[in-house]
Short mmCIF file of C-alpha atoms in Angstrom, two decimals:
data_model
loop_
_atom_site.label_atom_id
_atom_site.label_comp_id
_atom_site.label_asym_id
_atom_site.label_seq_id
_atom_site.Cartn_x
_atom_site.Cartn_y
_atom_site.Cartn_z
CA MET A 1 0.00 0.00 0.00
CA SER A 2 1.46 3.36 -1.01
CA ASN A 3 2.09 6.10 1.52
CA PRO A 4 -0.49 8.93 1.60
CA GLN A 5 0.35 12.15 -0.19
CA ARG A 6 1.83 14.72 2.17
CA ALA A 7 1.52 18.46 1.59
CA PHE A 8 2.98 21.73 2.77
CA ILE A 9 0.54 24.62 2.37
CA PHE A 10 2.06 28.08 2.60
CA ASP A 11 0.40 31.34 3.36
CA MET A 12 2.09 33.93 1.15
CA ASP A 13 2.30 37.37 2.76
CA GLY A 14 4.44 37.30 5.88
CA THR A 15 5.32 33.64 5.27
CA ILE A 16 6.93 33.20 1.86
CA VAL A 17 7.91 36.87 1.86
CA ASP A 18 8.47 39.10 4.89
CA ASN A 19 6.28 41.92 3.66
CA MET A 20 3.64 42.61 6.29
CA ALA A 21 5.24 45.89 7.37
CA PHE A 22 4.72 47.16 3.83
CA HIS A 23 1.10 46.00 3.79
CA THR A 24 0.60 47.87 7.06
CA LYS A 25 2.20 51.03 5.66
CA SER A 26 -0.07 50.88 2.63
CA TRP A 27 -3.17 50.38 4.81
CA VAL A 28 -2.19 53.33 7.04
CA ALA A 29 -1.70 55.56 3.98
CA PHE A 30 -4.92 54.30 2.39
CA PHE A 31 -7.03 55.12 5.46
CA GLU A 32 -5.27 58.45 6.05
CA ARG A 33 -6.44 59.53 2.60
CA ARG A 34 -9.96 59.01 3.92
CA GLY A 35 -9.49 60.68 7.28
CA HIS A 36 -9.23 57.45 9.27
CA GLN A 37 -6.50 56.66 11.79
CA ILE A 38 -5.71 53.02 12.55
CA ASP A 39 -3.44 51.37 15.11
CA PRO A 40 -1.07 49.25 12.97
CA ASP A 41 -0.58 46.39 15.44
CA GLU A 42 -4.25 46.12 16.33
CA PHE A 43 -5.22 46.31 12.67
CA PHE A 44 -2.87 43.46 11.72
CA ARG A 45 -4.15 41.16 14.44
CA ALA A 46 -7.75 41.83 13.41
CA THR A 47 -7.35 41.57 9.65
CA ALA A 48 -4.33 39.50 8.56
CA GLY A 49 -5.72 36.67 6.45
CA ARG A 50 -9.02 38.33 5.66
CA GLN A 51 -9.86 39.22 2.08
CA GLY A 52 -9.67 42.83 0.94
CA HIS A 53 -13.40 43.24 0.39
CA GLU A 54 -14.08 41.94 3.90
CA ILE A 55 -11.72 44.53 5.37
CA MET A 56 -13.12 47.37 3.26
CA ARG A 57 -16.70 46.70 4.24
CA HIS A 58 -15.82 46.30 7.92
CA TYR A 59 -13.92 49.58 8.17
CA LEU A 60 -15.67 51.72 5.55
CA GLY A 61 -19.22 50.42 5.73
CA GLU A 62 -21.38 47.47 4.76
CA HIS A 63 -23.05 49.71 2.18
CA LEU A 64 -20.10 49.31 -0.19
CA THR A 65 -21.01 47.47 -3.37
CA LYS A 66 -18.81 44.71 -4.72
CA GLU A 67 -17.62 47.03 -7.47
CA GLU A 68 -16.81 49.88 -5.06
CA SER A 69 -14.94 47.52 -2.78
CA ALA A 70 -12.94 46.15 -5.71
CA GLN A 71 -11.89 49.66 -6.77
CA LEU A 72 -10.75 50.50 -3.24
CA ASP A 73 -8.90 47.22 -2.94
CA PHE A 74 -7.09 47.90 -6.23
CA GLU A 75 -5.97 51.30 -4.95
CA LYS A 76 -4.65 49.87 -1.70
CA GLU A 77 -2.86 46.91 -3.30
CA SER A 78 -1.27 49.08 -5.98
CA LEU A 79 0.16 51.24 -3.22
CA TYR A 80 1.47 48.14 -1.44
CA ARG A 81 3.21 46.78 -4.54
CA GLU A 82 4.85 50.15 -5.18
CA LEU A 83 6.20 50.21 -1.62
CA TYR A 84 7.38 46.61 -1.47
CA ALA A 85 8.74 46.06 -5.01
CA PRO A 86 12.32 47.17 -4.19
CA HIS A 87 12.42 44.71 -1.28
CA LEU A 88 10.85 41.60 -2.84
CA ALA A 89 12.64 38.50 -1.51
CA THR A 90 11.83 35.14 0.08
CA VAL A 91 12.09 34.54 3.82
CA ARG A 92 15.45 33.10 4.90
CA GLY A 93 15.73 29.38 4.16
CA PHE A 94 12.55 29.13 2.09
CA ASP A 95 14.13 28.23 -1.25
CA GLN A 96 16.22 25.41 0.21
CA PHE A 97 13.31 24.19 2.33
CA ILE A 98 10.94 23.74 -0.62
CA ALA A 99 13.71 22.16 -2.70
CA ASN A 100 14.21 19.56 0.05
CA ALA A 101 10.46 19.04 0.38
CA LYS A 102 10.02 18.42 -3.34
CA ARG A 103 12.84 15.86 -3.31
CA GLY A 104 11.00 14.14 -0.47
CA GLY A 105 7.79 13.91 -2.49
CA VAL A 106 5.91 16.54 -0.51
CA ALA A 107 3.29 18.41 -2.55
CA LEU A 108 3.59 22.18 -2.25
CA ALA A 109 0.72 24.67 -2.33
CA VAL A 110 0.02 28.34 -1.66
CA ALA A 111 -3.15 29.38 0.17
CA THR A 112 -3.45 33.14 0.50
CA ALA A 113 -6.03 35.87 1.00
CA ALA A 114 -4.19 37.95 -1.60
CA PRO A 115 -5.80 39.03 -4.87
CA ASN A 116 -4.48 37.68 -8.17
CA ASP A 117 -2.39 40.77 -8.93
CA ASN A 118 -0.45 40.33 -5.68
CA ILE A 119 -0.01 36.61 -6.27
CA THR A 120 1.44 37.34 -9.69
CA PHE A 121 3.62 40.12 -8.24
CA THR A 122 5.10 37.77 -5.62
CA LEU A 123 5.20 34.29 -7.12
CA ASP A 124 6.10 35.30 -10.66
CA GLY A 125 8.31 38.14 -9.49
CA LEU A 126 10.38 35.57 -7.58
CA ASP A 127 9.95 32.81 -10.22
CA LEU A 128 8.29 30.51 -7.66
CA ARG A 129 4.97 29.54 -9.24
CA GLY A 130 6.33 26.44 -10.94
CA HIS A 131 7.19 24.86 -7.59
CA PHE A 132 3.56 24.68 -6.44
CA ARG A 133 1.03 22.04 -7.34
CA ALA A 134 -1.76 24.43 -6.35
CA VAL A 135 -2.08 28.18 -5.86
CA VAL A 136 -5.30 29.26 -4.17
CA GLY A 137 -6.13 32.92 -3.60
CA ALA A 138 -8.95 35.27 -2.68
CA ALA A 139 -10.60 34.82 -6.07
CA ASP A 140 -10.98 31.08 -5.52
CA VAL A 141 -12.96 31.05 -2.26
CA ALA A 142 -15.89 33.06 -0.93
CA ARG A 143 -14.61 33.46 2.63
CA GLY A 144 -11.24 34.55 3.96
CA LYS A 145 -9.43 33.30 7.05
CA PRO A 146 -10.21 32.34 9.82
CA ASN A 147 -12.59 30.26 7.72
CA PRO A 148 -10.80 27.12 6.49
CA ASP A 149 -11.90 27.33 2.85
CA VAL A 150 -8.60 28.36 1.28
CA PHE A 151 -6.60 25.64 3.06
CA LEU A 152 -9.13 22.91 2.34
CA LEU A 153 -9.16 23.77 -1.37
CA ALA A 154 -5.34 23.90 -1.49
CA ALA A 155 -5.12 20.43 0.11
CA GLU A 156 -7.74 19.04 -2.26
CA ARG A 157 -5.90 20.37 -5.30
CA SER A 158 -2.64 18.98 -3.91
CA GLY A 159 -4.11 15.51 -3.54
CA ALA A 160 -3.58 15.45 0.21
CA LEU A 161 -5.94 14.97 3.13
CA PRO A 162 -6.02 17.63 5.87
CA ALA A 163 -4.44 15.19 8.33
CA HIS A 164 -1.40 14.90 6.06
CA SER A 165 -1.14 18.63 5.36
CA ILE A 166 0.90 21.16 7.32
CA VAL A 167 0.18 24.88 7.07
CA PHE A 168 2.82 27.61 7.37
CA GLU A 169 1.47 30.90 8.72
CA ASP A 170 2.50 34.17 10.33
CA ALA A 171 -0.91 35.34 11.59
CA PRO A 172 -3.28 34.08 14.28
CA LEU A 173 -6.29 34.19 11.95
CA GLY A 174 -4.40 31.94 9.54
CA VAL A 175 -3.44 29.47 12.27
CA GLU A 176 -7.09 29.41 13.36
CA ALA A 177 -8.13 28.71 9.75
CA ALA A 178 -5.70 25.78 9.70
CA ARG A 179 -7.15 24.51 12.98
CA ARG A 180 -10.67 24.64 11.56
CA ALA A 181 -9.42 22.74 8.50
CA GLY A 182 -8.06 19.98 10.73
CA MET A 183 -4.45 20.81 9.85
CA ARG A 184 -1.29 21.20 11.88
CA ALA A 185 0.48 24.54 11.61
CA VAL A 186 3.96 25.99 11.77
CA ALA A 187 3.95 29.59 13.02
CA LEU A 188 6.63 31.94 11.74
CA THR A 189 7.56 34.93 13.90
CA THR A 190 8.24 37.20 10.94
CA THR A 191 5.46 39.52 12.08
CA LEU A 192 4.39 38.63 15.62
CA PRO A 193 6.23 37.14 18.63
CA ALA A 194 5.85 33.51 19.63
CA GLU A 195 3.39 34.41 22.41
CA ALA A 196 0.79 35.34 19.80
CA PHE A 197 0.41 31.64 18.94
CA ALA A 198 0.47 30.18 22.45
CA GLU A 199 -3.26 29.46 22.56
CA PHE A 200 -3.37 27.27 19.43
CA ASP A 201 -3.29 23.53 20.01
CA ASN A 202 -2.59 22.79 16.34
CA VAL A 203 0.76 24.64 16.29
CA ILE A 204 3.54 22.05 16.15
CA CYS A 205 6.47 24.43 15.77
CA ILE A 206 7.27 28.13 16.09
CA ALA A 207 10.28 29.36 14.12
CA ARG A 208 11.94 32.56 13.01
CA ASP A 209 12.40 31.32 9.45
CA PHE A 210 12.61 28.16 7.34
CA SER A 211 16.28 27.50 8.08
CA GLU A 212 15.22 26.23 11.52
CA LEU A 213 12.82 23.58 10.21
CA ASP A 214 13.28 19.85 9.59
CA ILE A 215 10.77 18.23 7.24
CA GLU A 216 10.53 14.79 8.82
CA GLN A 217 10.37 16.20 12.34
CA LEU A 218 7.41 18.34 11.30
CA PHE A 219 5.44 15.41 9.90
CA ALA A 220 6.25 13.36 13.00
CA ALA A 221 4.95 16.07 15.31
CA ALA A 222 1.40 15.79 16.59
CA PRO A 223 -0.75 18.66 17.87
CA ALA A 224 -1.88 18.70 21.47
CA ALA A 225 -5.47 18.03 20.46
CA THR A 226 -7.50 17.09 17.43
CA ALA A 227 -8.78 20.08 15.47
CA ILE A 228 -12.45 20.47 14.77
#
């Protein structure tokens, strides 16, 4: 009997690339244009992993139409790409980590709340897309994190069951989405300290970057409790 397909599912922003400070700067500038002041740290904790239209409607009003929200989201994301473009790079150890995973037969996928333009900007800008069996973004699912939709679809397209899939995340909402999907998670402290993930029983490892991770040790690790 063949071994089950194993998968690594990567969040993109803050996980593959250390870019969340630039997203925050673009959000601050976007809201300042509209006379709104936001606390950057509080905003990140409340929104990281949510889709753009969900954030727009929450902060600017449920009255926004889909078309109005899309226009606002385009403005904000264009500002982000302008800010981050000179700094585009993978998180330390990522390239070697995925090379090792592929040699070990692990299916690789991206599951992100980012719109297609940002996915293209990052994955194609770094020539990474060809490494992934599946790339799932905001356009592919109706609900953002902490709902599990994006991770479940990424696992399905990778040919792996949730129990054999490990999620890599930098945000609590993303780790919660993995928990709801029945998946173990690795939390990266690119954006928040380790304490931010202390409450999650599906976190099997907390690391600064991918150079600290061992593939077989991750798959051997079990969460403290079964996710629901």
